[in-house]
Coordinates of C-alpha atoms and ligand atoms in Angstrom, one line a residue:
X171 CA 0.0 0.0 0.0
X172 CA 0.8 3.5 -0.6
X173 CA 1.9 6.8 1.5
X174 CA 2.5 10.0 1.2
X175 CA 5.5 11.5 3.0
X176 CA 5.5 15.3 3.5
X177 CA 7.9 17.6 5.2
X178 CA 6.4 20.5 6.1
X179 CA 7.6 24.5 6.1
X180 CA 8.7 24.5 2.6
X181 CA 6.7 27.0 0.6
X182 CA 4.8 26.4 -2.4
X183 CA 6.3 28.8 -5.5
X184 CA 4.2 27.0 -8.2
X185 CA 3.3 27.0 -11.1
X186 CA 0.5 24.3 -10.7
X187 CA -1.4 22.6 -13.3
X188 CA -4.9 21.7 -13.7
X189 CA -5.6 18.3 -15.4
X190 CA -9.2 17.0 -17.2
X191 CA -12.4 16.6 -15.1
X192 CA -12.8 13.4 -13.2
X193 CA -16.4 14.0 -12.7
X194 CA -17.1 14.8 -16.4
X195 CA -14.6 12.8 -17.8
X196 CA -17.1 9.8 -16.1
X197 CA -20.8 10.6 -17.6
X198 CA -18.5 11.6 -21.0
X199 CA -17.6 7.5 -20.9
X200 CA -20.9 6.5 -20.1
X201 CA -22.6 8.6 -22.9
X202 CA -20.1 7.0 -24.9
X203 CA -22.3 3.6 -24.6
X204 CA -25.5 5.2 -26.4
X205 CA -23.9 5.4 -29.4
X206 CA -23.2 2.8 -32.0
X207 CA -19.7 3.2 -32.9
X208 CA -16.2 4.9 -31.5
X209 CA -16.0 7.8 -29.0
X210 CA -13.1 9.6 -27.8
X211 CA -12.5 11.8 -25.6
X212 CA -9.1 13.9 -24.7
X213 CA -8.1 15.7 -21.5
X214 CA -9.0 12.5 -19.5
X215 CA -6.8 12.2 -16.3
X216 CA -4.9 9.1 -16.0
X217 CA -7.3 8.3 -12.6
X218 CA -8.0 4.8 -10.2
X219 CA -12.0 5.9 -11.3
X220 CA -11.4 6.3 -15.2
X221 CA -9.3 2.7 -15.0
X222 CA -12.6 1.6 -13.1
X223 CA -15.1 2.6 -15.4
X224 CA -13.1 1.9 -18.0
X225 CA -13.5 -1.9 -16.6
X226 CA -17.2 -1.6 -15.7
X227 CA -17.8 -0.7 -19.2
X228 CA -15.6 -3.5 -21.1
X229 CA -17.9 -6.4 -19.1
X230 CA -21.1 -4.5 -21.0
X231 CA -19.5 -5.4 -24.6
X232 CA -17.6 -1.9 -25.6
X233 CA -13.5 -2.3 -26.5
X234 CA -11.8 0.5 -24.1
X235 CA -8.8 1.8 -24.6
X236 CA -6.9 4.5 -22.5
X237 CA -3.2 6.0 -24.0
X238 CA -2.9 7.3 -20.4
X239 CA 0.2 9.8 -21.8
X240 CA -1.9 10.8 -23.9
X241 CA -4.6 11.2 -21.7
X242 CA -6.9 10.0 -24.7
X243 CA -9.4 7.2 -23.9
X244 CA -11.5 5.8 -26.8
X245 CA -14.6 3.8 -26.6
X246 CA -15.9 1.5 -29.4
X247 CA -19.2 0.7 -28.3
X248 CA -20.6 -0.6 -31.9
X249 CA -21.0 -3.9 -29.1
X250 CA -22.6 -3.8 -26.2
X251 CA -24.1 -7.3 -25.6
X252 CA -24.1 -7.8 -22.0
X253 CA -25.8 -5.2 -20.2
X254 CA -24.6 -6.0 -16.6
X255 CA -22.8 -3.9 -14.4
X256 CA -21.7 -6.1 -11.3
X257 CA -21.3 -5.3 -7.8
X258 CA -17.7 -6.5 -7.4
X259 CA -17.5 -2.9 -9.9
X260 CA -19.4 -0.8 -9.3
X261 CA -18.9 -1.5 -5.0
X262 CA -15.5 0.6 -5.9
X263 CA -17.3 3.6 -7.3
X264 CA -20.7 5.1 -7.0
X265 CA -20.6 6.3 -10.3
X266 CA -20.8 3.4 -12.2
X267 CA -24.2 3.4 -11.8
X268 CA -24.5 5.7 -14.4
X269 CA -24.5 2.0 -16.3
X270 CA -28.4 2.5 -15.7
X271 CA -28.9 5.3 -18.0
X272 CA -26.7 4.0 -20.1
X273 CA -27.7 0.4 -20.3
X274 CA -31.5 1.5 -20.5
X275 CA -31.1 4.1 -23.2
X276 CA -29.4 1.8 -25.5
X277 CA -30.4 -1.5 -24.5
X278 CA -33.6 -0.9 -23.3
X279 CA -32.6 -3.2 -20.4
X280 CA -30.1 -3.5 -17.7
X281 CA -28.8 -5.3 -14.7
X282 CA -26.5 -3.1 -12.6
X283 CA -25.5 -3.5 -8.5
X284 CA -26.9 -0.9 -5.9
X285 CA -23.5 1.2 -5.1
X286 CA -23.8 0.0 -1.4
X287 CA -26.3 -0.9 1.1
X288 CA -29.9 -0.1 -0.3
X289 CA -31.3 2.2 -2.7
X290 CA -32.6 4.4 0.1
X291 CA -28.9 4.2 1.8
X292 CA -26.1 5.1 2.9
X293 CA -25.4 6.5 -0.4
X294 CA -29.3 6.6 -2.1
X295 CA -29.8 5.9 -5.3
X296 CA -33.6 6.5 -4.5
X297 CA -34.3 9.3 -7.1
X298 CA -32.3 7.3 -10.3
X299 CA -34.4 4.6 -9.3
X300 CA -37.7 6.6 -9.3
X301 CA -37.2 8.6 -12.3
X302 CA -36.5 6.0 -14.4
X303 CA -39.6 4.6 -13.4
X304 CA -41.2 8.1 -14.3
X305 CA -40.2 7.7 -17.2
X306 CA -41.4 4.7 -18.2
X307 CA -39.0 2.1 -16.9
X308 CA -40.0 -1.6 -14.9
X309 CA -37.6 -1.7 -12.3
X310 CA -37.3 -4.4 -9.5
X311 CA -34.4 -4.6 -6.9
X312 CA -32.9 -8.3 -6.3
X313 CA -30.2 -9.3 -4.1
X314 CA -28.6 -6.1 -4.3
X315 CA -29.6 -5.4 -7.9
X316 CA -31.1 -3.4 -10.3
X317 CA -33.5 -4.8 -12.6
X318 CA -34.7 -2.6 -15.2
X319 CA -36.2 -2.7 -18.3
X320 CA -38.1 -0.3 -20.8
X321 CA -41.5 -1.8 -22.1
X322 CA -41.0 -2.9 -26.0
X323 CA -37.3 -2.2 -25.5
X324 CA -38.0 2.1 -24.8
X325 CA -38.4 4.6 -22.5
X326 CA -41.3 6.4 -22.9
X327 CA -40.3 9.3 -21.5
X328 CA -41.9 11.7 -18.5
X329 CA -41.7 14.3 -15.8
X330 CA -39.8 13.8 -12.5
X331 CA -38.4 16.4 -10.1
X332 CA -35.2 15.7 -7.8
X333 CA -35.8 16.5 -4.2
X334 CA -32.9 16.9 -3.3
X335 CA -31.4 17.8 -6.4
X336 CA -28.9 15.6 -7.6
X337 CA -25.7 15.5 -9.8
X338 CA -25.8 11.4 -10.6
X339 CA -29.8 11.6 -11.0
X340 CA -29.7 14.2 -13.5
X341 CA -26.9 12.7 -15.4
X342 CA -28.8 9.1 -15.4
X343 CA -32.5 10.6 -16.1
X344 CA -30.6 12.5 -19.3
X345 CA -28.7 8.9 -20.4
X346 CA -31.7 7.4 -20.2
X347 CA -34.3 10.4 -21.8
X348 CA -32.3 10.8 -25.0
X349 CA -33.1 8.1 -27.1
X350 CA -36.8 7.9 -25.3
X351 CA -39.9 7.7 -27.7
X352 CA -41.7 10.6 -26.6
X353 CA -40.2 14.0 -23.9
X354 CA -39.2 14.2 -20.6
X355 CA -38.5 16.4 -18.2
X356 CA -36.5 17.1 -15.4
X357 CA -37.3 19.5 -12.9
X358 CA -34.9 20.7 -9.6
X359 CA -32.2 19.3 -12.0
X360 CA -28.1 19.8 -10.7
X361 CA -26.6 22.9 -12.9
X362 CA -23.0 21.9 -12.1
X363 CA -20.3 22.8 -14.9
X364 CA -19.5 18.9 -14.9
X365 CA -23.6 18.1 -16.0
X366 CA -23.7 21.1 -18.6
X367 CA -20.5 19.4 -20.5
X368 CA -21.9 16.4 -20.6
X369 CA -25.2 17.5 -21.6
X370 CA -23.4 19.7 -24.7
X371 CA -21.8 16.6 -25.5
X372 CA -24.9 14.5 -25.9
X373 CA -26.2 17.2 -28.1
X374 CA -23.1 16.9 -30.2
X375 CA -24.2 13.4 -30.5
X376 CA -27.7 14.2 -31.4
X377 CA -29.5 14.7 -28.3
X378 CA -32.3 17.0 -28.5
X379 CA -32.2 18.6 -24.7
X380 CA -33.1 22.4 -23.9
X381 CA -32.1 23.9 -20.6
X382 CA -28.8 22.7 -19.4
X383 CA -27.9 24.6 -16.6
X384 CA -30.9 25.8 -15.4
X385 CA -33.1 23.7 -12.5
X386 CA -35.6 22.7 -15.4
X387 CA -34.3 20.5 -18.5
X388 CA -36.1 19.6 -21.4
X389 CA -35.7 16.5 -23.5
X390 CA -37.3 15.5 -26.9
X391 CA -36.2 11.8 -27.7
X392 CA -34.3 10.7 -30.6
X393 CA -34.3 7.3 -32.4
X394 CA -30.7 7.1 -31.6
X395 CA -26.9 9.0 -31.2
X396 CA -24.4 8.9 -33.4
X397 CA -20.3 8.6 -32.0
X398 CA -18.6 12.2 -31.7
X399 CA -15.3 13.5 -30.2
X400 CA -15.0 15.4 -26.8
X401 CA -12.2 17.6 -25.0
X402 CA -13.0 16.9 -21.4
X403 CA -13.3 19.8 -19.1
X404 CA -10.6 20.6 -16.6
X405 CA -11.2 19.4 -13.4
X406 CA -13.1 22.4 -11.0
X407 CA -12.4 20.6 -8.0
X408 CA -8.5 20.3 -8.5
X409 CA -8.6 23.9 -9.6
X410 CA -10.0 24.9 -6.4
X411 CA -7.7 22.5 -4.4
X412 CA -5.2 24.5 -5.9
X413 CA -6.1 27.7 -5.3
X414 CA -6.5 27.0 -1.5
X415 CA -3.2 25.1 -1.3
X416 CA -1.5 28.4 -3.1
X417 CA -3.8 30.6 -0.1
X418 CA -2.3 28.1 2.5
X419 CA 1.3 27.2 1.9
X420 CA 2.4 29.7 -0.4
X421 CA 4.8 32.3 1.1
X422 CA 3.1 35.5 1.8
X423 CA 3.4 38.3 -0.6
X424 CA 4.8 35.6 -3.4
X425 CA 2.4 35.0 -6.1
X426 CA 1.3 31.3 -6.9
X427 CA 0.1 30.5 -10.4
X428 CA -2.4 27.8 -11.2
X429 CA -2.6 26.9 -14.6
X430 CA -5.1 25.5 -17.1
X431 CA -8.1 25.6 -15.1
X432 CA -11.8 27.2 -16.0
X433 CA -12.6 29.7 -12.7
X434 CA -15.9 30.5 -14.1
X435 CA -17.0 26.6 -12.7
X436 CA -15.9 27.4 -9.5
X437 CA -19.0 29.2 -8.7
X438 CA -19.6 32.4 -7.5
X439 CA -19.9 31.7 -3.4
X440 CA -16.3 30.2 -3.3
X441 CA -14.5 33.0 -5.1
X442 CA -16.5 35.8 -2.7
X443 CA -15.7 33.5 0.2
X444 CA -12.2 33.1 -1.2
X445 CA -11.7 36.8 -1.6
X446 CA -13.1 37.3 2.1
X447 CA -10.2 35.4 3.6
X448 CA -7.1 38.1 2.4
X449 CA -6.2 36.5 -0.6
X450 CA -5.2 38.3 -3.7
X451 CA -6.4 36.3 -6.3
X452 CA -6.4 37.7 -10.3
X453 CA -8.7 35.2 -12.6
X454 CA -7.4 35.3 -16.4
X455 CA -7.7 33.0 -19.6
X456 CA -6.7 29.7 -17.8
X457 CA -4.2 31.2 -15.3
X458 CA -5.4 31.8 -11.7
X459 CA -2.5 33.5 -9.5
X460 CA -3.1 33.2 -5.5
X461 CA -1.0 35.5 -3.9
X462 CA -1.1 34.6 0.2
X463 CA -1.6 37.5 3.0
X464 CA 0.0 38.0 6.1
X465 CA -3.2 36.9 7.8
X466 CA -5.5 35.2 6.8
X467 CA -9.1 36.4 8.0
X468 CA -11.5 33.5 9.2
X469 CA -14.2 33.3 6.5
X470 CA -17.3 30.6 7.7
X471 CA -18.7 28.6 4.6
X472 CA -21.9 26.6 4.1
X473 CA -22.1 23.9 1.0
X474 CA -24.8 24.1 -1.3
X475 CA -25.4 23.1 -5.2
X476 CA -23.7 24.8 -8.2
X477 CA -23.1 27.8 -8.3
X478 CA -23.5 27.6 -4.4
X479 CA -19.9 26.3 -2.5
X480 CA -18.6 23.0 -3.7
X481 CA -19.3 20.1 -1.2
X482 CA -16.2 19.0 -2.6
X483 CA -14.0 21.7 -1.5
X484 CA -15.2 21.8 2.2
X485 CA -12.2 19.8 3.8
X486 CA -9.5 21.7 1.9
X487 CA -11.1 25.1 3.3
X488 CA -11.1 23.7 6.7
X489 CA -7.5 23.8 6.8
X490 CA -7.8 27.4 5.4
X491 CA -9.8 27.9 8.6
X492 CA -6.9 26.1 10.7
X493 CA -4.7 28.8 9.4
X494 CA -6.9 32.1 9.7
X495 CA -7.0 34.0 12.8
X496 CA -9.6 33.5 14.5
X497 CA -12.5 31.4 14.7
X498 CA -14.9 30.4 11.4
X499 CA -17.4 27.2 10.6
X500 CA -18.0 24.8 7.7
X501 CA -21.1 23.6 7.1
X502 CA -21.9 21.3 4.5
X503 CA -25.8 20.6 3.6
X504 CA -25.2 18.0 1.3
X505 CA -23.8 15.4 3.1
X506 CA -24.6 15.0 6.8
X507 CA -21.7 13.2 7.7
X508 CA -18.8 14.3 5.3
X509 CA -16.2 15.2 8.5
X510 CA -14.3 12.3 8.5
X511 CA -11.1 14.4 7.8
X512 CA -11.9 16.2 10.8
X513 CA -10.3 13.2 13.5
X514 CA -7.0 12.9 11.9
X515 CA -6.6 17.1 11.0
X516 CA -7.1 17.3 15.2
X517 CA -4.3 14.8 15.0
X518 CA -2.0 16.9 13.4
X519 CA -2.9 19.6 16.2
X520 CA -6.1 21.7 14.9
X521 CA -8.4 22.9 17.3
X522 CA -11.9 21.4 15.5
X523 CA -15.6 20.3 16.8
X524 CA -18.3 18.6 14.4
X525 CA -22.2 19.5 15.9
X526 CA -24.5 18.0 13.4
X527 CA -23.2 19.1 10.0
X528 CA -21.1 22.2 11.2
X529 CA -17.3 22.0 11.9
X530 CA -16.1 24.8 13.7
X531 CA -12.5 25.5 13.5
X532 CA -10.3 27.7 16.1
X533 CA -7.4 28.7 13.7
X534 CA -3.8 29.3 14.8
X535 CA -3.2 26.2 16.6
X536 CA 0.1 25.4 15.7
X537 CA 0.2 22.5 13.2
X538 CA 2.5 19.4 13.8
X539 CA 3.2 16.3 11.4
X540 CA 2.0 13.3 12.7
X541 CA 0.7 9.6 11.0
X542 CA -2.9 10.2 9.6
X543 CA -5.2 8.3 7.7
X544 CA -6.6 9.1 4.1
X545 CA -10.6 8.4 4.4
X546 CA -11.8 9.4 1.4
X547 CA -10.8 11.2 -1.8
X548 CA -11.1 14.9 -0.8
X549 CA -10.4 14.4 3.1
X550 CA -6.9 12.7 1.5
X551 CA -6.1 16.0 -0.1
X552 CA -7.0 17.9 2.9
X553 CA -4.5 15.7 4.8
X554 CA -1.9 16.6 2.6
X555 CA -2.6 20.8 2.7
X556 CA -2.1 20.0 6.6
X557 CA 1.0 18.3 6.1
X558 CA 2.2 20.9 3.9
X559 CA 2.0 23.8 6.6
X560 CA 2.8 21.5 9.1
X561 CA 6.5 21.9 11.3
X562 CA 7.7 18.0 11.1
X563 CA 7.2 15.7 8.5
X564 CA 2.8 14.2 8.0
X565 CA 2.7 10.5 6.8
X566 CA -0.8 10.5 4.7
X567 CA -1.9 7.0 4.7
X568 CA -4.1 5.1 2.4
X569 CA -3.2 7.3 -0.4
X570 CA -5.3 5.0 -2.9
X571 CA -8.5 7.0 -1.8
X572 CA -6.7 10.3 -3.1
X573 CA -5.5 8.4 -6.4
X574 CA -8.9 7.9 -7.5
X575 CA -9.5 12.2 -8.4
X576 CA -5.8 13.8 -8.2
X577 CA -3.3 12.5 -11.0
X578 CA 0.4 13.0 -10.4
X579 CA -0.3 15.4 -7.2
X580 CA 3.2 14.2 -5.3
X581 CA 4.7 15.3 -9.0
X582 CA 3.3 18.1 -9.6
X583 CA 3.7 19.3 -5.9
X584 CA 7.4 18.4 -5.9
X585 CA 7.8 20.7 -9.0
X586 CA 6.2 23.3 -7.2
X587 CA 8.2 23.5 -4.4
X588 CA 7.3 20.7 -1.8
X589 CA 9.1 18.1 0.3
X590 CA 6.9 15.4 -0.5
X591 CA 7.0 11.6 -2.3
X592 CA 5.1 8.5 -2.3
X593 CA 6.2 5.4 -0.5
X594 CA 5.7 1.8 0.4
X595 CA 4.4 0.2 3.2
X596 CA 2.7 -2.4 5.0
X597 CA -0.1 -2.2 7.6
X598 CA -0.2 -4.1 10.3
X599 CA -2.2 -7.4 9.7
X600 CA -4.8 -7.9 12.4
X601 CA -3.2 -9.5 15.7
X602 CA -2.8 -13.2 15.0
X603 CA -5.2 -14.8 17.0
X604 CA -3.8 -15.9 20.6
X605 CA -2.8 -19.7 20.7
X606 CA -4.7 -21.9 22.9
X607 CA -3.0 -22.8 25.9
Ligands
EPZ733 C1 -21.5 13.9 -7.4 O1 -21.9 12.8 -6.6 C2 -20.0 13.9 -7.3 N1 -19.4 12.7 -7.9 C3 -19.5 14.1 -5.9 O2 -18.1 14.2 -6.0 C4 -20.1 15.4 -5.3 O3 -19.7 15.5 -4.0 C5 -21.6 15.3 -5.4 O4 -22.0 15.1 -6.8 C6 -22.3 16.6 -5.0 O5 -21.8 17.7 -5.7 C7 -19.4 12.6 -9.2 O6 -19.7 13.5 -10.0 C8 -18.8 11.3 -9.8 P1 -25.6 13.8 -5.6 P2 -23.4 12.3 -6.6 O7 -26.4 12.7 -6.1 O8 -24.0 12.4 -7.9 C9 -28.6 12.7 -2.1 C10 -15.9 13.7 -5.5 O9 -15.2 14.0 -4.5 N2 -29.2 11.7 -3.0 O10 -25.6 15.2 -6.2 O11 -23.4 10.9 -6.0 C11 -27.2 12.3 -1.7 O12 -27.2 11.4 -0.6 C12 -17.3 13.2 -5.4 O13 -15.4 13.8 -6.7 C13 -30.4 11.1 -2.6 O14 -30.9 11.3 -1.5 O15 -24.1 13.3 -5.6 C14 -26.6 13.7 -1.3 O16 -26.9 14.0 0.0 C15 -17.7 12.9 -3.9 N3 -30.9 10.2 -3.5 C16 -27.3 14.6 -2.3 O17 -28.4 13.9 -2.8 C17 -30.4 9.9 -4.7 O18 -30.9 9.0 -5.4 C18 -26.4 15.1 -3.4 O19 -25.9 13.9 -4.0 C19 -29.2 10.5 -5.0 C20 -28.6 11.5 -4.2

């Protein structure tokens, strides 16, 4: 297994570089499968999730192939016999069940594993379920699976509305509306950046669909798509990542650069937030420079849907927060129980309390490497911001939850500037049991 080794106190000088969308790169794959033919898209980062997908796709039929230098993956999916995406797949990442959509809007069938636990939980799949049934869809869960199919082999089409609104759900209703008989609509629908790309791209494909990125998105049903070429998006998220990690570790006074990312899908609530903090940020064409204060001035954020704060972003400011002077909360109301970073950030010596879905952070507690333990993808990352800023050296364990959405990042930190590479190492197997006496 894999760990990151930082030594802290070394500031970051950048430049930093922004690679392709993992969260549009993913629904880009799966509207790949609607089409008879070869797809391919560029810009794709060479990510755990794409090599998943890519895997979850290949057992449906389609011939995959990735030139990860290239960062060019091409789909031939003139073949998709098998429509069946199985658990011991789609367990590893919640967005292979995007395979619904996809399955159902080419197939007009399709057999694909709940992500974990039920449908109604710990991560619902509830509304994909019901609005595929809205629009037309039999569905019947069975040992942990998904059985759909569309009457005579097609969606009808119909009206659903998310409550709460949802990326995944709006990306699956869309997969599965476009090649529908008759319209559909989706209403409370996500407006992130990530499901405006991938709705363009359907359209380049033939998709008729009015709307995208507003709460209310119209479809009108085609007999089928035809293969096209994408450019993935950059990745919003990483950008973001960045920008705080520049806000955070960069010297102050000494300008960071962060390169090749789109700041307009950042939303408008992180960069007011962001300029609240002290920062001196300028946003041109593709080049973001973060130039840290002095002090940094405690700014409280609360999560909310495109363009409100990114969910995804949450942990990374709380380090911000561990930095600032003075005290600030982060409140996410998307996920109730997205703190699991918080444990091992107090481990590295940040004053933190959780109460419901609110973190508040007392900054200025001084920060001190330690062992920690990556959770999950953007609590990883959050780990390694600490560890950064941190006087010692921060072992980030577990590092294969932040290799599923950050490609390169010990690389492209080292040639900014950091102490930091990846290492080997072995965890200790559970206690062998104690012999009988
Ligand atoms: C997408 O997940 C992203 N993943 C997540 O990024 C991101 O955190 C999330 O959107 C919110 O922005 C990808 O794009 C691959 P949701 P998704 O459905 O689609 C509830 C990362 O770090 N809900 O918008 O799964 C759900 O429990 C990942 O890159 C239902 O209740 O998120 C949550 O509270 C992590 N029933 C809320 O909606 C459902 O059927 C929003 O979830 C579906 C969702």
């Amino acid at each position: 297994m894999d760990k990151l080794v930082v030594h802290g106190g070394s500031p970051l000088e950048g430049p930093l570089t922004v690679g392709g969308s993992k969260n549009t790169a993913l629904p880009l794959m799966a509207a790949a499968l609607l089409a008879d033919g070869s797809t391919r898209i560029t810009n794709v980062p060479n990510l755990r999730d794409v090599r998943t997908f890519s895997n979850v796709i290949r057992v449906a039929g389609p011939a995959v192939t990735f030139d990860a230098d290239a960062n060019t993956l091409t789909i031939d999916a003139s073949t998709v016999n098998h429509p069946v995406a199985p658990y011991e797949l789609v367990k590893k990442m919640r967005a292979s069940f995007y395979m619904l959509g996809a399955l159902i809007g080419r197939c007009g069938e399709a057999k694909v594993s709940l992500p974990g636990g039920c449908a109604w939980g710990p991560r619902p799949v509830d509304l994909h379920i019901e609005g595929m049934k809205a629009f037309g869809a039999d569905i019947e869960l069975e040992e942990g699976y998904v059985l759909a199919s569309a009457p005579g082999g097609r969606l009808d089409g119909g009206t659903f509305r998310l409550d709460p609104s949802s990326v995944g759900a709006t990306i699956n209703l869309l997969l599965g509306a476009v090649t529908a008989q008759g319209p559909s609509r989706i209403e409370n629908a996500a407006q992130e950046p990530d499901v405006v790309a991938f709705g363009e791209a359907l359209k380049e494909m033939g998709a008729q669909i009015d709307g995208l990125g507003t709460n209310t998105i119209e479809i009108q049903g085609v007999d089928a798509l035809t293969p096209a070429s994408f450019r993935n998006t950059p990745d919003r998220i990483e950008l973001g990542t960045f920008m705080l990690m520049a806000a955070t570790a960069g010297a102050p006074g000494q300008p960071v650069e962060v390169r090749r990312g789109t700041h307009e899908h950042l939303g408008d609530d992180f960069k007011e937030r962001f300029a609240e903090t002290g920062v001196d940020v300028d946003y041109a064409d593709e080049v973001v420079t973060v130039t840290r204060p002095e002090t940094l001035q405690p700014v409280s954020i609360e999560t909310a849907p495109y363009p409100g704060f990114p969910t995804d972003l949450q942990a990374q400011w709380t380090v911000l927060l561990g930095l600032a002077d003075g005290t600030a909360t982060v409140t996410d109301t998307i996920y109730d129980d997205r703190f699991k970073h918080v444990p091992e950030l107090q481990r590295l010596g940040m004053e933190i309390s959780v109460e419901g879905n609110t973190a508040t952070v007392h900054g200025g507690a001084p920060i001190k490497g330690a062992q920690v333990m990556s959770t999950d993808l953007r609590a990883s990352v959050s780990l390694v911001m600490a560890g950064m800023v941190a006087e010692g050296t921060t072992h980030v364990l577990r590092v294969y939850h932040l290799d599923r959405g950050y490609e390169h990042l010990e690389h492209k930190l080292q040639d900014a500037g950091i102490n930091i590479h990846r290492e080997e190492y072995e965890e200790f197997d559970e206690p062998a049991a104690e012999p009988v006496s």
